mmCIF file of C-alpha atoms and ligand atoms in Angstrom:
data_model
loop_
_atom_site.group_PDB
_atom_site.id
_atom_site.type_symbol
_atom_site.label_atom_id
_atom_site.label_comp_id
_atom_site.label_asym_id
_atom_site.label_seq_id
_atom_site.Cartn_x
_atom_site.Cartn_y
_atom_site.Cartn_z
ATOM 1 C CA UNK A 1 21.908 192.174 127.091
ATOM 2 C CA UNK A 2 25.278 193.842 126.184
ATOM 3 C CA UNK A 3 27.764 192.885 123.968
ATOM 4 C CA UNK A 4 29.922 189.735 125.878
ATOM 5 C CA UNK A 5 32.582 189.739 122.982
ATOM 6 C CA UNK A 6 32.865 192.997 123.081
ATOM 7 C CA UNK A 7 36.104 192.901 125.125
ATOM 8 C CA UNK A 8 39.739 194.287 124.494
ATOM 9 C CA UNK A 9 40.946 190.603 125.820
ATOM 10 C CA UNK A 10 41.733 188.044 122.748
ATOM 11 C CA UNK A 11 40.276 185.013 124.947
ATOM 12 C CA UNK A 12 40.579 182.465 121.950
ATOM 13 C CA UNK A 13 44.880 183.471 121.540
ATOM 14 C CA UNK A 14 44.811 182.762 125.057
ATOM 15 C CA UNK A 15 43.362 179.093 125.651
ATOM 16 C CA UNK A 16 46.597 176.551 125.495
ATOM 17 C CA UNK A 17 48.114 175.526 121.712
ATOM 18 C CA UNK A 18 46.054 172.761 122.044
ATOM 19 C CA UNK A 19 43.016 173.447 122.537
ATOM 20 C CA UNK A 20 42.916 176.780 120.463
ATOM 21 C CA UNK A 21 43.882 173.977 117.771
ATOM 22 C CA UNK A 22 40.667 171.423 118.892
ATOM 23 C CA UNK A 23 37.306 170.646 116.431
ATOM 24 C CA UNK A 24 34.496 170.426 119.276
ATOM 25 C CA UNK A 25 33.265 166.622 118.586
ATOM 26 C CA UNK A 26 31.100 165.407 115.895
ATOM 27 C CA UNK A 27 27.792 163.644 117.658
ATOM 28 C CA UNK A 28 25.594 161.905 114.729
ATOM 29 C CA UNK A 29 22.594 164.467 114.343
ATOM 30 C CA UNK A 30 19.564 164.216 116.727
ATOM 31 C CA UNK A 31 16.426 162.799 115.951
ATOM 32 C CA UNK A 32 15.038 166.027 118.464
ATOM 33 C CA UNK A 33 17.125 169.553 115.439
ATOM 34 C CA UNK A 34 16.594 167.526 112.104
ATOM 35 C CA UNK A 35 12.969 167.583 113.543
ATOM 36 C CA UNK A 36 13.281 171.349 114.040
ATOM 37 C CA UNK A 37 15.300 172.617 110.702
ATOM 38 C CA UNK A 38 13.206 169.714 108.236
ATOM 39 C CA UNK A 39 9.549 169.606 109.381
ATOM 40 C CA UNK A 40 9.872 165.985 109.087
ATOM 41 C CA UNK A 41 8.270 163.292 111.788
ATOM 42 C CA UNK A 42 9.074 159.585 111.585
ATOM 43 C CA UNK A 43 13.080 160.493 112.233
ATOM 44 C CA UNK A 44 15.306 157.546 112.149
ATOM 45 C CA UNK A 45 18.329 157.511 113.974
ATOM 46 C CA UNK A 46 21.170 155.413 112.726
ATOM 47 C CA UNK A 47 23.420 158.073 113.586
ATOM 48 C CA UNK A 48 25.384 157.310 116.740
ATOM 49 C CA UNK A 49 25.675 153.390 117.497
ATOM 50 C CA UNK A 50 22.985 153.588 120.194
ATOM 51 C CA UNK A 51 20.864 149.980 121.100
ATOM 52 C CA UNK A 52 17.464 150.075 118.815
ATOM 53 C CA UNK A 53 16.368 147.842 121.668
ATOM 54 C CA UNK A 54 15.339 150.344 124.366
ATOM 55 C CA UNK A 55 16.235 150.681 128.035
ATOM 56 C CA UNK A 56 15.987 146.978 129.744
ATOM 57 C CA UNK A 57 13.053 147.004 132.594
ATOM 58 C CA UNK A 58 15.750 146.200 134.854
ATOM 59 C CA UNK A 59 17.226 149.321 134.992
ATOM 60 C CA UNK A 60 14.836 152.183 133.941
ATOM 61 C CA UNK A 61 13.250 150.059 137.442
ATOM 62 C CA UNK A 62 15.999 150.984 138.818
ATOM 63 C CA UNK A 63 16.359 154.469 138.158
ATOM 64 C CA UNK A 64 13.050 155.226 138.896
ATOM 65 C CA UNK A 65 14.360 154.003 143.099
ATOM 66 C CA UNK A 66 16.708 156.903 142.805
ATOM 67 C CA UNK A 67 14.701 159.720 142.157
ATOM 68 C CA UNK A 68 13.662 159.959 145.609
ATOM 69 C CA UNK A 69 17.047 160.263 146.543
ATOM 70 C CA UNK A 70 17.686 163.706 144.014
ATOM 71 C CA UNK A 71 18.306 165.793 145.529
ATOM 72 C CA UNK A 72 21.484 163.915 147.472
ATOM 73 C CA UNK A 73 25.022 163.714 146.418
ATOM 74 C CA UNK A 74 26.196 160.341 144.239
ATOM 75 C CA UNK A 75 28.079 158.251 146.119
ATOM 76 C CA UNK A 76 31.349 159.512 144.338
ATOM 77 C CA UNK A 77 33.195 155.937 144.952
ATOM 78 C CA UNK A 78 29.987 154.137 142.432
ATOM 79 C CA UNK A 79 30.578 151.562 145.360
ATOM 80 C CA UNK A 80 27.997 149.718 144.386
ATOM 81 C CA UNK A 81 27.950 149.788 140.077
ATOM 82 C CA UNK A 82 31.353 148.538 141.720
ATOM 83 C CA UNK A 83 31.011 145.006 143.523
ATOM 84 C CA UNK A 84 28.047 144.657 140.600
ATOM 85 C CA UNK A 85 31.842 145.057 138.175
ATOM 86 C CA UNK A 86 33.287 142.781 140.518
ATOM 87 C CA UNK A 87 30.823 139.720 140.733
ATOM 88 C CA UNK A 88 30.209 140.556 136.604
ATOM 89 C CA UNK A 89 33.945 140.598 135.937
ATOM 90 C CA UNK A 90 35.951 138.380 138.229
ATOM 91 C CA UNK A 91 37.717 141.468 138.895
ATOM 92 C CA UNK A 92 39.231 143.183 142.270
ATOM 93 C CA UNK A 93 37.353 146.597 142.796
ATOM 94 C CA UNK A 94 41.121 148.136 142.624
ATOM 95 C CA UNK A 95 41.337 147.115 139.684
ATOM 96 C CA UNK A 96 37.732 149.726 138.144
ATOM 97 C CA UNK A 97 37.698 153.512 137.688
ATOM 98 C CA UNK A 98 34.028 155.034 135.957
ATOM 99 C CA UNK A 99 33.410 157.290 134.455
ATOM 100 C CA UNK A 100 30.984 159.453 132.256
ATOM 101 C CA UNK A 101 30.721 157.329 130.092
ATOM 102 C CA UNK A 102 34.175 155.512 128.392
ATOM 103 C CA UNK A 103 35.281 158.964 127.189
ATOM 104 C CA UNK A 104 35.615 160.530 130.125
ATOM 105 C CA UNK A 105 37.233 157.832 130.755
ATOM 106 C CA UNK A 106 39.525 158.685 128.592
ATOM 107 C CA UNK A 107 39.899 162.554 129.109
ATOM 108 C CA UNK A 108 41.315 160.805 132.150
ATOM 109 C CA UNK A 109 44.353 158.638 131.606
ATOM 110 C CA UNK A 110 45.473 160.968 128.843
ATOM 111 C CA UNK A 111 45.638 164.142 132.052
ATOM 112 C CA UNK A 112 47.615 161.527 133.599
ATOM 113 C CA UNK A 113 49.672 159.915 131.194
ATOM 114 C CA UNK A 114 50.154 162.596 128.601
ATOM 115 C CA UNK A 115 51.486 165.730 128.591
ATOM 116 C CA UNK A 116 53.526 168.237 126.346
ATOM 117 C CA UNK A 117 56.572 166.350 125.925
ATOM 118 C CA UNK A 118 55.922 162.805 125.268
ATOM 119 C CA UNK A 119 53.890 161.663 122.736
ATOM 120 C CA UNK A 120 50.410 158.910 122.216
ATOM 121 C CA UNK A 121 50.244 157.028 118.793
ATOM 122 C CA UNK A 122 46.724 155.811 117.650
ATOM 123 C CA UNK A 123 46.327 154.977 114.075
ATOM 124 C CA UNK A 124 44.701 156.426 111.333
ATOM 125 C CA UNK A 125 40.892 156.154 111.724
ATOM 126 C CA UNK A 126 40.724 155.831 115.335
ATOM 127 C CA UNK A 127 38.303 156.591 117.119
ATOM 128 C CA UNK A 128 37.839 160.493 117.000
ATOM 129 C CA UNK A 129 38.592 161.201 120.992
ATOM 130 C CA UNK A 130 41.360 159.856 121.009
ATOM 131 C CA UNK A 131 42.945 162.750 119.111
ATOM 132 C CA UNK A 132 40.290 165.509 120.636
ATOM 133 C CA UNK A 133 41.727 164.449 124.876
ATOM 134 C CA UNK A 134 45.585 164.179 123.248
ATOM 135 C CA UNK A 135 45.295 168.014 122.232
ATOM 136 C CA UNK A 136 43.379 169.297 124.693
ATOM 137 C CA UNK A 137 47.018 167.933 127.096
ATOM 138 C CA UNK A 138 49.119 169.779 124.389
ATOM 139 C CA UNK A 139 51.769 166.805 124.064
ATOM 140 C CA UNK A 140 52.250 165.268 120.349
ATOM 141 C CA UNK A 141 49.499 163.455 118.202
ATOM 142 C CA UNK A 142 51.269 160.215 116.507
ATOM 143 C CA UNK A 143 49.132 159.151 113.624
ATOM 144 C CA UNK A 144 50.175 155.686 112.197
ATOM 145 C CA UNK A 145 48.641 154.461 108.172
ATOM 146 C CA UNK A 146 45.963 152.183 108.770
ATOM 147 C CA UNK A 147 45.764 148.949 107.542
ATOM 148 C CA UNK A 148 42.935 147.762 105.523
ATOM 149 C CA UNK A 149 41.126 149.976 107.485
ATOM 150 C CA UNK A 150 42.355 149.100 110.594
ATOM 151 C CA UNK A 151 45.193 149.289 113.178
ATOM 152 C CA UNK A 152 48.880 147.843 111.947
ATOM 153 C CA UNK A 153 50.279 147.181 114.622
ATOM 154 C CA UNK A 154 53.681 146.686 113.701
ATOM 155 C CA UNK A 155 53.085 150.320 112.362
ATOM 156 C CA UNK A 156 51.831 151.629 116.044
ATOM 157 C CA UNK A 157 55.095 150.188 117.841
ATOM 158 C CA UNK A 158 58.019 151.263 114.654
ATOM 159 C CA UNK A 159 56.051 154.289 116.189
ATOM 160 C CA UNK A 160 57.092 153.851 119.229
ATOM 161 C CA UNK A 161 60.064 157.155 120.657
ATOM 162 C CA UNK A 162 61.256 157.303 123.896
ATOM 163 C CA UNK A 163 58.670 160.258 124.017
ATOM 164 C CA UNK A 164 56.336 157.699 124.096
ATOM 165 C CA UNK A 165 53.551 157.254 126.737
ATOM 166 C CA UNK A 166 50.634 156.442 125.968
ATOM 167 C CA UNK A 167 49.216 153.857 123.337
ATOM 168 C CA UNK A 168 45.364 153.915 122.181
ATOM 169 C CA UNK A 169 43.582 150.713 120.370
ATOM 170 C CA UNK A 170 40.648 150.912 119.611
ATOM 171 C CA UNK A 171 39.173 147.322 119.480
ATOM 172 C CA UNK A 172 36.843 146.420 117.295
ATOM 173 C CA UNK A 173 37.269 150.359 115.829
ATOM 174 C CA UNK A 174 35.202 152.947 115.516
ATOM 175 C CA UNK A 175 34.003 153.873 112.449
ATOM 176 C CA UNK A 176 35.886 151.256 110.977
ATOM 177 C CA UNK A 177 34.285 147.751 112.931
ATOM 178 C CA UNK A 178 37.162 146.221 111.965
ATOM 179 C CA UNK A 179 38.920 144.182 115.528
ATOM 180 C CA UNK A 180 42.483 142.611 116.483
ATOM 181 C CA UNK A 181 42.445 139.303 116.598
ATOM 182 C CA UNK A 182 43.314 138.428 119.852
ATOM 183 C CA UNK A 183 47.425 137.259 119.264
ATOM 184 C CA UNK A 184 48.040 140.120 117.487
ATOM 185 C CA UNK A 185 47.105 142.029 120.460
ATOM 186 C CA UNK A 186 49.274 139.965 122.835
ATOM 187 C CA UNK A 187 51.861 140.081 120.875
ATOM 188 C CA UNK A 188 52.095 144.104 120.942
ATOM 189 C CA UNK A 189 51.820 144.437 124.148
ATOM 190 C CA UNK A 190 54.329 142.165 124.610
ATOM 191 C CA UNK A 191 56.705 144.115 122.280
ATOM 192 C CA UNK A 192 55.353 148.015 124.086
ATOM 193 C CA UNK A 193 57.629 148.345 126.739
ATOM 194 C CA UNK A 194 55.992 148.577 130.702
ATOM 195 C CA UNK A 195 56.334 151.952 130.962
ATOM 196 C CA UNK A 196 54.415 152.922 128.317
ATOM 197 C CA UNK A 197 50.804 152.638 128.673
ATOM 198 C CA UNK A 198 47.832 151.027 126.133
ATOM 199 C CA UNK A 199 44.730 151.619 126.744
ATOM 200 C CA UNK A 200 42.496 148.104 124.760
ATOM 201 C CA UNK A 201 38.805 150.399 124.400
ATOM 202 C CA UNK A 202 36.503 147.780 123.886
ATOM 203 C CA UNK A 203 33.565 149.920 123.875
ATOM 204 C CA UNK A 204 31.698 147.673 122.266
ATOM 205 C CA UNK A 205 33.460 144.340 123.224
ATOM 206 C CA UNK A 206 29.835 142.761 124.319
ATOM 207 C CA UNK A 207 28.360 142.388 120.548
ATOM 208 C CA UNK A 208 31.308 140.418 119.749
ATOM 209 C CA UNK A 209 31.198 136.747 118.633
ATOM 210 C CA UNK A 210 34.427 135.632 116.848
ATOM 211 C CA UNK A 211 35.643 132.836 118.893
ATOM 212 C CA UNK A 212 39.612 134.773 118.272
ATOM 213 C CA UNK A 213 38.826 137.925 119.491
ATOM 214 C CA UNK A 214 40.624 138.699 122.547
ATOM 215 C CA UNK A 215 39.333 139.740 126.610
ATOM 216 C CA UNK A 216 40.908 142.843 127.773
ATOM 217 C CA UNK A 217 39.924 142.292 131.457
ATOM 218 C CA UNK A 218 42.355 138.559 130.960
ATOM 219 C CA UNK A 219 44.981 140.487 128.790
ATOM 220 C CA UNK A 220 44.921 142.408 132.415
ATOM 221 C CA UNK A 221 47.681 139.692 134.967
ATOM 222 C CA UNK A 222 50.105 139.174 132.583
ATOM 223 C CA UNK A 223 50.676 143.193 131.296
ATOM 224 C CA UNK A 224 50.649 145.561 134.397
ATOM 225 C CA UNK A 225 50.528 148.488 131.956
ATOM 226 C CA UNK A 226 46.813 147.753 129.963
ATOM 227 C CA UNK A 227 44.046 150.033 130.374
ATOM 228 C CA UNK A 228 40.987 148.160 129.422
ATOM 229 C CA UNK A 229 38.093 150.242 128.649
ATOM 230 C CA UNK A 230 34.654 149.837 128.074
ATOM 231 C CA UNK A 231 31.025 151.255 127.831
ATOM 232 C CA UNK A 232 27.412 151.235 128.912
ATOM 233 C CA UNK A 233 26.054 152.985 126.448
ATOM 234 C CA UNK A 234 25.910 150.247 123.764
ATOM 235 C CA UNK A 235 25.151 147.227 124.449
ATOM 236 C CA UNK A 236 23.292 147.736 127.912
ATOM 237 C CA UNK A 237 21.716 150.497 126.101
ATOM 238 C CA UNK A 238 21.803 153.565 128.119
ATOM 239 C CA UNK A 239 24.402 155.564 126.628
ATOM 240 C CA UNK A 240 21.778 158.994 127.619
ATOM 241 C CA UNK A 241 23.290 158.405 131.249
ATOM 242 C CA UNK A 242 26.621 158.671 130.744
ATOM 243 C CA UNK A 243 28.590 155.732 132.462
ATOM 244 C CA UNK A 244 31.470 154.220 132.115
ATOM 245 C CA UNK A 245 34.955 152.004 133.576
ATOM 246 C CA UNK A 246 38.172 151.246 133.207
ATOM 247 C CA UNK A 247 39.638 148.237 134.651
ATOM 248 C CA UNK A 248 43.252 147.784 135.666
ATOM 249 C CA UNK A 249 46.298 147.888 137.963
ATOM 250 C CA UNK A 250 44.839 149.315 141.400
ATOM 251 C CA UNK A 251 47.963 151.126 140.803
ATOM 252 C CA UNK A 252 46.995 152.878 137.462
ATOM 253 C CA UNK A 253 43.674 153.198 139.135
ATOM 254 C CA UNK A 254 44.505 154.826 142.463
ATOM 255 C CA UNK A 255 46.043 157.206 139.515
ATOM 256 C CA UNK A 256 42.809 158.093 137.557
ATOM 257 C CA UNK A 257 40.461 158.362 140.074
ATOM 258 C CA UNK A 258 42.807 161.057 141.127
ATOM 259 C CA UNK A 259 41.928 163.537 138.740
ATOM 260 C CA UNK A 260 38.781 161.914 138.164
ATOM 261 C CA UNK A 261 36.412 164.579 139.197
ATOM 262 C CA UNK A 262 33.992 163.613 142.404
ATOM 263 C CA UNK A 263 30.447 162.776 141.500
ATOM 264 C CA UNK A 264 31.795 162.308 137.399
ATOM 265 C CA UNK A 265 28.798 158.742 137.601
ATOM 266 C CA UNK A 266 25.600 160.942 138.905
ATOM 267 C CA UNK A 267 23.455 158.808 140.704
ATOM 268 C CA UNK A 268 20.768 157.298 137.893
ATOM 269 C CA UNK A 269 23.025 156.031 136.103
ATOM 270 C CA UNK A 270 25.342 154.022 138.932
ATOM 271 C CA UNK A 271 21.446 151.884 139.206
ATOM 272 C CA UNK A 272 21.485 151.443 136.426
ATOM 273 C CA UNK A 273 24.288 150.227 134.773
ATOM 274 C CA UNK A 274 24.397 148.241 138.555
ATOM 275 C CA UNK A 275 20.669 146.622 137.655
ATOM 276 C CA UNK A 276 21.123 146.762 134.099
ATOM 277 C CA UNK A 277 24.718 143.625 134.031
ATOM 278 C CA UNK A 278 21.934 140.966 136.038
ATOM 279 C CA UNK A 279 19.901 141.056 132.227
ATOM 280 C CA UNK A 280 21.806 139.001 131.104
ATOM 281 C CA UNK A 281 18.588 138.562 128.361
ATOM 282 C CA UNK A 282 18.677 141.989 127.293
ATOM 283 C CA UNK A 283 22.334 141.389 125.431
ATOM 284 C CA UNK A 284 21.494 138.475 124.427
ATOM 285 C CA UNK A 285 18.125 140.775 122.813
ATOM 286 C CA UNK A 286 20.665 142.829 121.987
ATOM 287 C CA UNK A 287 22.852 140.430 120.427
ATOM 288 C CA UNK A 288 20.658 138.925 117.998
ATOM 289 C CA UNK A 289 19.138 142.053 116.912
ATOM 290 C CA UNK A 290 23.230 143.537 115.886
ATOM 291 C CA UNK A 291 23.964 140.005 114.336
ATOM 292 C CA UNK A 292 20.551 139.781 111.745
ATOM 293 C CA UNK A 293 20.861 143.852 111.162
ATOM 294 C CA UNK A 294 24.345 143.343 110.190
ATOM 295 C CA UNK A 295 23.618 140.854 107.967
ATOM 296 C CA UNK A 296 20.075 142.575 106.266
ATOM 297 C CA UNK A 297 22.071 145.835 106.385
ATOM 298 C CA UNK A 298 25.253 144.280 104.909
ATOM 299 C CA UNK A 299 23.338 142.402 102.122
ATOM 300 C CA UNK A 300 21.654 145.533 100.915
ATOM 301 C CA UNK A 301 24.962 147.857 100.915
ATOM 302 C CA UNK A 302 25.062 144.499 98.887
ATOM 303 C CA UNK A 303 22.476 144.445 96.938
ATOM 304 C CA UNK A 304 22.618 148.814 95.726
ATOM 305 C CA UNK A 305 26.438 147.730 94.391
ATOM 306 C CA UNK A 306 28.204 149.123 97.589
ATOM 307 C CA UNK A 307 30.985 148.229 99.200
ATOM 308 C CA UNK A 308 31.278 147.489 102.970
ATOM 309 C CA UNK A 309 34.105 147.169 105.274
ATOM 310 C CA UNK A 310 33.041 144.088 106.968
ATOM 311 C CA UNK A 311 32.051 144.911 110.684
ATOM 312 C CA UNK A 312 31.844 143.412 114.757
ATOM 313 C CA UNK A 313 30.324 146.189 116.318
ATOM 314 C CA UNK A 314 27.036 147.339 115.694
ATOM 315 C CA UNK A 315 27.704 150.100 112.614
ATOM 316 C CA UNK A 316 29.058 149.345 109.798
ATOM 317 C CA UNK A 317 31.126 151.687 106.976
ATOM 318 C CA UNK A 318 30.053 152.064 103.521
ATOM 319 C CA UNK A 319 31.058 153.787 100.844
ATOM 320 C CA UNK A 320 29.770 156.282 98.430
ATOM 321 C CA UNK A 321 30.581 156.994 94.941
ATOM 322 C CA UNK A 322 29.026 160.426 94.758
ATOM 323 C CA UNK A 323 30.574 161.697 98.619
ATOM 324 C CA UNK A 324 29.429 160.982 101.692
ATOM 325 C CA UNK A 325 28.053 164.376 102.200
ATOM 326 C CA UNK A 326 25.550 164.744 99.213
ATOM 327 C CA UNK A 327 24.297 161.060 100.519
ATOM 328 C CA UNK A 328 24.253 162.154 103.753
ATOM 329 C CA UNK A 329 21.954 165.311 103.239
ATOM 330 C CA UNK A 330 19.992 163.376 100.827
ATOM 331 C CA UNK A 331 19.451 160.913 103.438
ATOM 332 C CA UNK A 332 18.587 163.300 105.735
ATOM 333 C CA UNK A 333 15.759 164.635 103.821
ATOM 334 C CA UNK A 334 14.042 161.228 103.916
ATOM 335 C CA UNK A 335 13.785 161.146 107.579
ATOM 336 C CA UNK A 336 17.176 159.168 107.946
ATOM 337 C CA UNK A 337 20.605 160.477 110.430
ATOM 338 C CA UNK A 338 23.010 158.284 109.620
ATOM 339 C CA UNK A 339 26.771 159.521 110.170
ATOM 340 C CA UNK A 340 29.366 161.078 107.628
ATOM 341 C CA UNK A 341 33.540 160.802 108.262
ATOM 342 C CA UNK A 342 34.505 163.123 106.099
ATOM 343 C CA UNK A 343 35.763 164.319 110.199
ATOM 344 C CA UNK A 344 37.408 160.612 110.125
ATOM 345 C CA UNK A 345 39.396 161.933 106.424
ATOM 346 C CA UNK A 346 37.482 159.386 105.104
ATOM 347 C CA UNK A 347 34.914 161.285 102.348
ATOM 348 C CA UNK A 348 33.680 159.350 100.544
ATOM 349 C CA UNK A 349 32.496 156.316 104.132
ATOM 350 C CA UNK A 350 28.977 156.517 105.941
ATOM 351 C CA UNK A 351 28.441 154.610 108.476
ATOM 352 C CA UNK A 352 25.343 153.707 109.972
ATOM 353 C CA UNK A 353 24.315 152.116 112.824
ATOM 354 C CA UNK A 354 22.349 148.715 113.104
ATOM 355 C CA UNK A 355 18.729 149.390 114.268
ATOM 356 C CA UNK A 356 15.466 147.808 115.194
ATOM 357 C CA UNK A 357 14.550 145.506 111.439
ATOM 358 C CA UNK A 358 12.487 148.433 110.342
ATOM 359 C CA UNK A 359 15.092 151.264 110.588
ATOM 360 C CA UNK A 360 17.471 148.758 109.144
ATOM 361 C CA UNK A 361 14.527 148.525 106.177
ATOM 362 C CA UNK A 362 13.706 152.083 106.400
ATOM 363 C CA UNK A 363 17.814 153.714 105.772
ATOM 364 C CA UNK A 364 18.428 150.697 102.881
ATOM 365 C CA UNK A 365 14.603 151.357 101.332
ATOM 366 C CA UNK A 366 16.152 155.757 101.664
ATOM 367 C CA UNK A 367 20.148 154.726 100.631
ATOM 368 C CA UNK A 368 18.252 153.456 97.374
ATOM 369 C CA UNK A 369 16.042 156.518 96.724
ATOM 370 C CA UNK A 370 19.220 159.370 97.323
ATOM 371 C CA UNK A 371 21.639 156.761 95.551
HETATM 372 C C1 LIG B 401 35.527 152.867 120.447
HETATM 373 C C2 LIG B 401 35.067 153.826 120.905
HETATM 374 N N1 LIG B 401 35.142 154.228 122.160
HETATM 375 C C3 LIG B 401 35.062 155.176 123.324
HETATM 376 C C4 LIG B 401 33.008 155.215 123.204
HETATM 377 C C5 LIG B 401 32.995 156.432 123.923
HETATM 378 O O1 LIG B 401 30.800 155.821 124.402
HETATM 379 P P1 LIG B 401 30.761 156.407 126.065
HETATM 380 O O2 LIG B 401 30.871 157.718 126.369
HETATM 381 O O3 LIG B 401 29.032 156.661 125.133
HETATM 382 O O4 LIG B 401 30.885 155.244 126.885
HETATM 383 C C6 LIG B 401 32.828 155.242 121.661
HETATM 384 C C7 LIG B 401 31.196 155.858 121.787
HETATM 385 O O5 LIG B 401 31.108 155.623 120.239
HETATM 386 C C8 LIG B 401 33.817 154.294 121.094
HETATM 387 O O6 LIG B 401 32.600 154.423 119.599
#
């Protein structure tokens, strides 16, 4: 094949300023990649906050049924899944926007409500996709300093200017696992002018037991500028299928549905997500496993003399003195994949997802060995 890069035109230079400055999202290392690189088997992946339970049987059977119709385009309106969400959340269908994972929804929101003339506020250490989406539309990112590794809502409020069009809040935040209470969120929303769209990203909400954790959906009535985003990738165990959603006032949903690709969610994802919403046993089993795993991992880290950021998600961020990169690499060699956080500006932290009890133990044993 001829050399396709041999051109007189510089296609990198031709890209928009924002896109040129992008660094692609760094996902957790896939198991197969580590197998290829180090020739290891029996690898444990605790790098992407996935559900260790395996797929719900209801979801699996829905996927199987969909196979017969694989030659057909999916239902672009996502009617069946929206109907299931209406029942599950008690919202109107007109408030829902479906996405190819909630990342897709975050991107739709940014494309609809941020532009090169506007500013987007998010916190230091906040989920990486806010920065990527903001930069890809050439909007100005306004990053406010974190407080105790979490969002400082006062700082975020003070950062508002007449150019602010969008604010991202991760509750809880990934990678730090910190959360904001209902009163903090409500107070913030009360102060933010109505013309600024606020995204409350609740990707991990189903795991959370804390009584002061807010239910974003219940705040929508009061705050028409609020968008709540959620996902089927975590507690519902469907990360590979890519399905997430936003709930918002119908006018915002109308706008998001205009920028959405016509078939952004595939039939398998639509069917599996609709089915899993009725598998409450799966959800509660996953929650219990996660609660126990959080204690197991936190206790294990403490026994190793390591400090961690208390987390309400299905992951824990911990500090290593040697530098995260080295410990990450040494863990890989033990067949354990975690997430380095240098790209979040946290070079001395690593994030580990909560797995099965045996996987958590494998991680703790490997960590003890490499430290
Ligand atoms: C805070 C947060 N929001 C959104 C997402 C996106 O998840 P998905 O696109 O799989 O729905 C993630 C995934 O890790 C996340 O941690």
